[in-house]
Amino acid sequence: QVQLVESGGGLVQSGGPLRLSCVASGLLISDVAMSWYRQVPGKDREFIITITSIGDRNNYSDRVKGRFAISRDNAKNTVYLQINDLKPEDTAMYYCNAKRVVAPYTAYWGQGTQVTVSS
């Protein structure tokens, strides 16, 4: 049973940093592509950034370039999303995603962690 559990969200002030965590169980993060997405009510889920199974981190949304970074700790089977210079428009539910790199390319989602940025 694959589980992804996000944490680290909350109410934060504009301009500050925040680090979200995603702990995986039932799979090894080094075997899959791990991504972060976010969603606000009434809108589609938005892709943020990916780290591939081989550690490539060059796939990210232009909207977050320069402020968001993804990393992972294989020993902890955990992926992180570092957000710097938070802006009110970063307010959203943030989701962790794991996608297998071989057919049938099954994808898994966490339950999300809410980030609210006050101005």
Short mmCIF file of C-alpha atoms in Angstrom, two decimals:
data_model
loop_
_atom_site.label_atom_id
_atom_site.label_comp_id
_atom_site.label_asym_id
_atom_site.label_seq_id
_atom_site.Cartn_x
_atom_site.Cartn_y
_atom_site.Cartn_z
CA GLN A 1 0.00 0.00 0.00
CA VAL A 2 1.54 3.26 -1.15
CA GLN A 3 1.08 6.26 1.09
CA LEU A 4 2.27 9.81 0.71
CA VAL A 5 1.94 12.08 3.71
CA GLU A 6 2.55 15.80 3.34
CA SER A 7 3.28 18.15 6.22
CA GLY A 8 4.74 21.55 6.92
CA GLY A 9 1.92 23.77 5.77
CA GLY A 10 0.28 26.47 7.82
CA LEU A 11 -0.29 30.18 8.08
CA VAL A 12 2.85 32.07 7.14
CA GLN A 13 3.76 35.67 6.46
CA SER A 14 4.49 37.02 3.05
CA GLY A 15 8.19 37.11 2.25
CA GLY A 16 9.13 34.23 4.47
CA PRO A 17 10.38 30.73 3.68
CA LEU A 18 8.59 27.46 4.13
CA ARG A 19 9.58 23.84 3.68
CA LEU A 20 7.02 21.18 2.96
CA SER A 21 7.73 17.49 3.46
CA CYS A 22 6.32 14.39 1.83
CA VAL A 23 7.06 11.07 3.49
CA ALA A 24 6.52 8.06 1.27
CA SER A 25 5.81 4.49 2.26
CA GLY A 26 5.15 1.46 0.10
CA LEU A 27 7.64 2.60 -2.53
CA LEU A 28 11.14 4.02 -2.74
CA ILE A 29 11.31 7.64 -3.84
CA SER A 30 14.54 6.84 -5.68
CA ASP A 31 12.58 4.50 -7.96
CA VAL A 32 9.90 6.99 -9.01
CA ALA A 33 9.43 10.55 -10.16
CA MET A 34 8.29 12.73 -7.28
CA SER A 35 6.42 15.96 -7.91
CA TRP A 36 4.66 18.75 -6.13
CA TYR A 37 1.40 20.28 -7.24
CA ARG A 38 -0.90 22.88 -5.76
CA GLN A 39 -4.54 23.71 -6.05
CA VAL A 40 -6.85 26.51 -5.05
CA PRO A 41 -10.60 26.05 -4.81
CA GLY A 42 -12.32 26.28 -8.16
CA LYS A 43 -9.14 25.84 -10.19
CA ASP A 44 -7.29 22.92 -11.71
CA ARG A 45 -4.40 21.36 -9.88
CA GLU A 46 -1.23 23.13 -10.95
CA PHE A 47 2.10 21.43 -11.56
CA ILE A 48 5.03 22.93 -9.65
CA ILE A 49 8.17 20.83 -9.90
CA THR A 50 9.53 17.29 -10.31
CA ILE A 51 12.55 15.36 -9.21
CA THR A 52 13.12 12.29 -11.35
CA SER A 53 14.28 8.89 -10.19
CA ILE A 54 17.82 9.81 -11.20
CA GLY A 55 17.66 13.16 -9.43
CA ASP A 56 17.02 15.50 -12.35
CA ARG A 57 15.28 18.66 -11.06
CA ASN A 58 15.02 20.67 -14.27
CA ASN A 59 11.32 20.13 -14.81
CA TYR A 60 9.41 22.94 -13.14
CA SER A 61 6.76 25.52 -13.81
CA ASP A 62 8.01 28.89 -15.03
CA ARG A 63 5.71 30.48 -12.48
CA VAL A 64 7.82 29.22 -9.60
CA LYS A 65 11.27 29.48 -11.11
CA GLY A 66 13.74 30.93 -8.67
CA ARG A 67 11.57 30.61 -5.56
CA PHE A 68 10.72 26.92 -5.35
CA ALA A 69 13.12 24.04 -5.05
CA ILE A 70 12.68 20.31 -4.68
CA SER A 71 14.99 17.94 -2.90
CA ARG A 72 14.91 14.48 -1.44
CA ASP A 73 16.44 12.41 1.31
CA ASN A 74 16.53 8.81 0.16
CA ALA A 75 17.45 7.56 3.62
CA LYS A 76 14.26 9.10 5.01
CA ASN A 77 12.25 8.32 1.88
CA THR A 78 11.16 11.94 1.99
CA VAL A 79 10.82 14.67 -0.60
CA TYR A 80 10.86 18.35 0.26
CA LEU A 81 9.56 21.51 -1.34
CA GLN A 82 11.38 24.65 -0.31
CA ILE A 83 9.46 27.85 -0.96
CA ASN A 84 11.21 31.18 -0.56
CA ASP A 85 9.84 34.70 -0.63
CA LEU A 86 6.29 33.51 -0.10
CA LYS A 87 3.55 35.52 -1.76
CA PRO A 88 -0.19 35.63 -1.06
CA GLU A 89 -0.79 33.99 -4.43
CA ASP A 90 1.10 30.93 -3.15
CA THR A 91 -1.87 30.23 -0.91
CA ALA A 92 -3.11 26.79 -1.90
CA MET A 93 -3.35 23.15 -0.95
CA TYR A 94 -0.02 21.53 -1.80
CA TYR A 95 0.06 17.92 -2.94
CA CYS A 96 2.82 15.39 -3.29
CA ASN A 97 2.73 13.01 -6.25
CA ALA A 98 4.67 9.87 -7.01
CA LYS A 99 4.70 8.37 -10.48
CA ARG A 100 6.23 5.07 -11.45
CA VAL A 101 8.71 5.31 -14.33
CA VAL A 102 7.74 2.00 -15.90
CA ALA A 103 4.41 0.92 -17.36
CA PRO A 104 1.66 1.25 -16.27
CA TYR A 105 3.09 4.51 -14.85
CA THR A 106 0.82 4.42 -11.83
CA ALA A 107 0.53 7.71 -9.98
CA TYR A 108 -0.18 8.25 -6.31
CA TRP A 109 -1.27 11.33 -4.40
CA GLY A 110 -1.03 12.50 -0.85
CA GLN A 111 -3.86 14.17 1.04
CA GLY A 112 -2.32 17.62 0.79
CA THR A 113 -1.10 20.27 3.18
CA GLN A 114 -2.61 23.74 3.26
CA VAL A 115 -0.39 26.78 2.89
CA THR A 116 -1.90 30.17 3.61
CA VAL A 117 0.21 33.25 3.08
CA SER A 118 -0.82 36.47 4.79
CA SER A 119 0.11 39.81 3.29
#
